[in-house]
C-alpha cells in the first residue's frame, strides 16, 4: 500500500506538469524570506497579467521539469522556489517580477526563465523586462 505522503507528492507533480504544459512560459525565482502577505501581493499582481505564482519544493520541481523534458531548467531549482507561468505575452510578467524583486530584494531572487522554448538567465530576463510589450512592438513595426 502506497504511503499518503508519496501519493500527495505524485499528485502535486501531476498538477504542476498539467499547469506548465498549459502555460509554457515559465519564470523561476528563488524564495528567501518571502512572507505569506508578500506572496499574496505577487499573486494578485501576476493574476492581472494572466499568470500564476506557485511555491514548490526543489524535488517536486525537478520531477516536473523531468516529465516535461525541461532538464535545462533544473539548474535554477535551488532550495524553495517560486514558479511563475503564463500562456500569454511574457514581457509584462517579466516587468512585474523585476519590479517586485526590486522592492523585495532579500525575499525573492529571479533565477531565470524559459520563454518560447529558450532558456534565459536572470540577466536576459532583465533585458526582456525593459522591452515594450508585444502589441507596442507590433505597432512600431506596422506604423
Tab-separated table of C-alpha atoms in Angstrom:
chain	number	residue	atom	x	y	z
A	1	UNK	CA	0.000	0.000	0.000
A	2	UNK	CA	1.374	3.385	-1.013
A	3	UNK	CA	2.032	5.993	1.646
A	4	UNK	CA	-0.123	9.104	1.743
A	5	UNK	CA	2.891	11.443	1.513
A	6	UNK	CA	4.129	9.781	-1.650
A	7	UNK	CA	0.678	9.875	-3.236
A	8	UNK	CA	0.376	13.566	-2.370
A	9	UNK	CA	3.760	14.353	-3.941
A	10	UNK	CA	2.855	12.400	-7.078
A	11	UNK	CA	-0.391	14.356	-7.315
A	12	UNK	CA	1.496	17.635	-6.889
A	13	UNK	CA	3.866	16.694	-9.733
A	14	UNK	CA	0.920	15.750	-11.971
A	15	UNK	CA	-0.883	19.038	-11.271
A	16	UNK	CA	2.228	21.143	-11.812
A	17	UNK	CA	3.016	19.239	-15.013
A	18	UNK	CA	-0.503	19.898	-16.307
A	19	UNK	CA	-0.303	23.589	-15.402
A	20	UNK	CA	3.116	24.124	-17.023
A	21	UNK	CA	2.084	22.270	-20.172
A	22	UNK	CA	-0.898	24.643	-20.497
A	23	UNK	CA	1.204	27.700	-19.606
A	24	UNK	CA	4.612	27.108	-21.243
A	25	UNK	CA	6.266	30.462	-20.423
A	26	UNK	CA	7.947	29.789	-17.050
A	27	UNK	CA	9.946	32.049	-14.741
A	28	UNK	CA	11.877	30.628	-11.784
A	29	UNK	CA	12.605	32.682	-8.668
A	30	UNK	CA	14.441	31.628	-5.517
A	31	UNK	CA	12.360	32.367	-2.451
A	32	UNK	CA	14.191	33.714	0.577
A	33	UNK	CA	12.211	35.279	3.392
A	34	UNK	CA	9.067	35.939	1.381
A	35	UNK	CA	6.128	36.311	3.731
A	36	UNK	CA	2.658	34.981	3.032
A	37	UNK	CA	1.475	38.575	2.550
A	38	UNK	CA	4.276	39.186	0.059
A	39	UNK	CA	3.410	36.020	-1.864
A	40	UNK	CA	-0.259	37.038	-1.972
A	41	UNK	CA	0.698	40.515	-3.211
A	42	UNK	CA	2.773	38.969	-6.008
A	43	UNK	CA	-0.055	36.550	-6.912
A	44	UNK	CA	-2.520	39.450	-7.214
A	45	UNK	CA	-0.170	41.448	-9.447
A	46	UNK	CA	0.526	38.449	-11.675
A	47	UNK	CA	-3.130	37.407	-11.819
A	48	UNK	CA	-3.927	40.727	-13.503
A	49	UNK	CA	-1.475	39.699	-16.249
A	50	UNK	CA	-2.966	36.190	-16.507
A	51	UNK	CA	-0.040	34.478	-14.825
A	52	UNK	CA	0.159	32.162	-11.825
A	53	UNK	CA	2.694	32.039	-8.997
A	54	UNK	CA	3.259	28.790	-7.164
A	55	UNK	CA	5.789	27.884	-4.474
A	56	UNK	CA	7.348	24.443	-4.978
A	57	UNK	CA	9.982	22.366	-3.297
A	58	UNK	CA	13.086	21.614	-5.294
A	59	UNK	CA	12.373	17.896	-5.678
A	60	UNK	CA	8.815	18.460	-6.923
A	61	UNK	CA	10.138	20.992	-9.443
A	62	UNK	CA	12.852	18.614	-10.633
A	63	UNK	CA	10.376	15.799	-11.200
A	64	UNK	CA	8.002	18.127	-13.023
A	65	UNK	CA	10.749	19.504	-15.285
A	66	UNK	CA	11.889	15.937	-15.949
A	67	UNK	CA	8.379	14.907	-17.072
A	68	UNK	CA	8.132	17.975	-19.318
A	69	UNK	CA	11.654	17.366	-20.668
A	70	UNK	CA	12.841	20.743	-19.344
A	71	UNK	CA	16.073	19.382	-17.889
A	72	UNK	CA	17.923	22.556	-18.884
A	73	UNK	CA	15.855	24.418	-16.254
A	74	UNK	CA	16.966	22.157	-13.388
A	75	UNK	CA	19.963	24.389	-12.585
A	76	UNK	CA	17.549	27.145	-11.490
A	77	UNK	CA	15.984	24.932	-8.834
A	78	UNK	CA	17.903	25.503	-5.613
A	79	UNK	CA	16.034	25.444	-2.321
A	80	UNK	CA	12.457	26.673	-2.237
A	81	UNK	CA	11.469	28.284	-5.494
A	82	UNK	CA	8.522	30.075	-6.947
A	83	UNK	CA	7.358	29.248	-10.447
A	84	UNK	CA	5.529	31.879	-12.440
A	85	UNK	CA	3.805	30.574	-15.542
A	86	UNK	CA	1.717	32.096	-18.295
A	87	UNK	CA	0.438	31.224	-21.737
A	88	UNK	CA	0.440	34.842	-22.859
A	89	UNK	CA	2.990	37.570	-23.501
A	90	UNK	CA	5.931	37.116	-21.101
A	91	UNK	CA	7.113	40.742	-21.244
A	92	UNK	CA	4.587	42.212	-18.776
A	93	UNK	CA	5.215	39.260	-16.449
A	94	UNK	CA	8.965	39.916	-16.559
A	95	UNK	CA	8.304	43.594	-15.745
A	96	UNK	CA	6.063	42.709	-12.795
A	97	UNK	CA	8.623	40.244	-11.464
A	98	UNK	CA	11.532	42.687	-11.782
A	99	UNK	CA	9.551	45.411	-10.012
A	100	UNK	CA	8.625	43.016	-7.222
A	101	UNK	CA	12.206	41.756	-6.853
A	102	UNK	CA	13.468	45.350	-6.681
A	103	UNK	CA	11.071	46.205	-3.864
A	104	UNK	CA	11.559	42.872	-2.011
A	105	UNK	CA	15.289	42.315	-2.567
A	106	UNK	CA	16.037	39.882	0.241
A	107	UNK	CA	12.804	37.933	-0.202
A	108	UNK	CA	12.824	36.903	-3.848
A	109	UNK	CA	15.616	36.457	-6.412
A	110	UNK	CA	14.942	35.850	-10.083
A	111	UNK	CA	16.925	32.862	-11.370
A	112	UNK	CA	15.846	32.526	-14.989
A	113	UNK	CA	13.065	31.618	-17.369
A	114	UNK	CA	12.026	29.527	-20.325
A	115	UNK	CA	10.357	31.664	-22.975
A	116	UNK	CA	9.231	30.209	-26.311
A	117	UNK	CA	11.443	27.162	-25.744
A	118	UNK	CA	14.592	29.192	-24.977
A	119	UNK	CA	16.225	29.250	-21.552
A	120	UNK	CA	17.088	32.731	-20.279
A	121	UNK	CA	19.289	33.545	-17.300
A	122	UNK	CA	18.356	36.335	-14.864
A	123	UNK	CA	20.299	38.966	-16.820
A	124	UNK	CA	18.417	38.189	-20.043
A	125	UNK	CA	15.090	38.279	-18.178
A	126	UNK	CA	16.027	41.805	-17.020
A	127	UNK	CA	16.604	42.776	-20.657
A	128	UNK	CA	13.226	41.264	-21.565
A	129	UNK	CA	11.575	43.297	-18.797
A	130	UNK	CA	12.911	46.516	-20.329
A	131	UNK	CA	11.368	45.801	-23.734
A	132	UNK	CA	7.983	47.231	-24.677
A	133	UNK	CA	5.099	44.769	-24.731
A	134	UNK	CA	4.378	42.756	-27.859
A	135	UNK	CA	1.429	44.909	-29.041
A	136	UNK	CA	3.594	48.036	-28.751
A	137	UNK	CA	6.416	46.406	-30.708
A	138	UNK	CA	3.982	45.273	-33.435
A	139	UNK	CA	2.515	48.774	-33.623
A	140	UNK	CA	6.008	50.224	-34.047
A	141	UNK	CA	6.776	47.803	-36.884
A	142	UNK	CA	3.487	48.435	-38.672
A	143	UNK	CA	3.192	52.134	-38.188
